[in-house]
XYZ file of C-alpha atoms in Angstrom:
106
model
C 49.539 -17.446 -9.880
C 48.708 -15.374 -6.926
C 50.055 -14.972 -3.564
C 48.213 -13.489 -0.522
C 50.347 -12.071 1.686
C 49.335 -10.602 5.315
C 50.848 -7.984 6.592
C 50.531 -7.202 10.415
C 50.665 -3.287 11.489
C 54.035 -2.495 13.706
C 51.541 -2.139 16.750
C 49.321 -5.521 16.471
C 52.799 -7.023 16.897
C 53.850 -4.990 19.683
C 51.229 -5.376 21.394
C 51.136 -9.050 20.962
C 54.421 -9.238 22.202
C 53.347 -7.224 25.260
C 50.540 -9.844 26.112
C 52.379 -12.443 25.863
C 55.500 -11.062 28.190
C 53.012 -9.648 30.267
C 51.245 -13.103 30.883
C 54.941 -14.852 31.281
C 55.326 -12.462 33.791
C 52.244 -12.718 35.772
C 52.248 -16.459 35.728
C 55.669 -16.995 37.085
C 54.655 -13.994 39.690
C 51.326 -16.033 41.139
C 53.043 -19.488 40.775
C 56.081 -18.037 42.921
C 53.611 -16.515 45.570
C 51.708 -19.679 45.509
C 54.923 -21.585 46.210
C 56.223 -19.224 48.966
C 53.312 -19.381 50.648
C 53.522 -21.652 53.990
C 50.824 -23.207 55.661
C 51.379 -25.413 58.351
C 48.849 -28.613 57.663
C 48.404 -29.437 61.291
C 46.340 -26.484 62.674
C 43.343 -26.903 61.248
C 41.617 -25.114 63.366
C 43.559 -22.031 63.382
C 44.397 -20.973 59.927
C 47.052 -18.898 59.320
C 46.772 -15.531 60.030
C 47.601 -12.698 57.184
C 49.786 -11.473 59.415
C 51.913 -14.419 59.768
C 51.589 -15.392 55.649
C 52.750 -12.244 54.950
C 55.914 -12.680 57.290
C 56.730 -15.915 55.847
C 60.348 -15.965 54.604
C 59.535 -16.645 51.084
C 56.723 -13.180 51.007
C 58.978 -10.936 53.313
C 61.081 -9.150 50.407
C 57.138 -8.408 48.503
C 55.944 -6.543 51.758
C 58.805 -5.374 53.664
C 57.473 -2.788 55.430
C 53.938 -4.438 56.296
C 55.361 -6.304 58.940
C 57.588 -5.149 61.429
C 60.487 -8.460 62.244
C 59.667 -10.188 65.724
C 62.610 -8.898 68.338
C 65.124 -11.403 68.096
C 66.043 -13.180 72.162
C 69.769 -14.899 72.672
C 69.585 -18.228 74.099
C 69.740 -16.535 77.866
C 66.454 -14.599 77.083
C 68.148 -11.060 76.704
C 66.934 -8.844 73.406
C 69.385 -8.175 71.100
C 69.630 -4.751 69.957
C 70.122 -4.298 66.051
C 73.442 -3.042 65.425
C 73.082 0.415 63.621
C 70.679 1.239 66.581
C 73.497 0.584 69.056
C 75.863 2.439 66.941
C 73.280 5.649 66.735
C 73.302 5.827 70.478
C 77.239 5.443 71.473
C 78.235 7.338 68.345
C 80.576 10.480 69.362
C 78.371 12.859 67.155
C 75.279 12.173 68.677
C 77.406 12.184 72.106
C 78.614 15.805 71.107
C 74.923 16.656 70.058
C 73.991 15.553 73.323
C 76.410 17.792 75.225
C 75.182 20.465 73.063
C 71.712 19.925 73.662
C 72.583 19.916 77.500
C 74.518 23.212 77.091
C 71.699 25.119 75.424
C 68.844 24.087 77.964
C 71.553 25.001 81.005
């Protein structure tokens, strides 16, 4: 009685393995863009710009420095300033930096 036995090197595993997580991966990647992805059915005419698909809330964390947010208005119509930009400009350092600056031109 004989018995065949196969056995598969260390790296024909591995790198089976890696094709298969790798193709998990890039599945659930395209399947989430695809889902995040928000086109409004109405304007037919205009398609959505790249611009706007790529600020969409579900594609903002992929690209976050492709599009710069839209300033945000209060409901009287004045811009809000971003808080750590405030802060930079009232802060007494870059007060005392000021007076410094002021000091060394005078």
């Amino acid at each position: 009685m004989n018995i065949d036995i196969e056995i598969n090197s260390y790296s024909d595993i591995n790198s089976d393995i890696n094709s298969d997580i790798n193709s998990d991966i890039n599945s659930d990647i395209n399947s989430n863009i695809n889902s995040n992805i928000i086109i409004n059915s109405t304007t037919t005419t205009h398609p959505l710009s790249l611009e706007d698909a790529l600020s969409s809330p579900g594609l903002r964390p992929l690209y976050p420095y492709f599009s710069p947010p839209k300033p945000r208005t209060t409901a009287g119509g004045t811009r809000r300033v971003p808080l750590l930009l405030a802060w930079a400009f009232t802060h007494p350092l870059t007060q005392s930096s000021k007076q410094s600056l002021k000091q060394q031109v005078t």
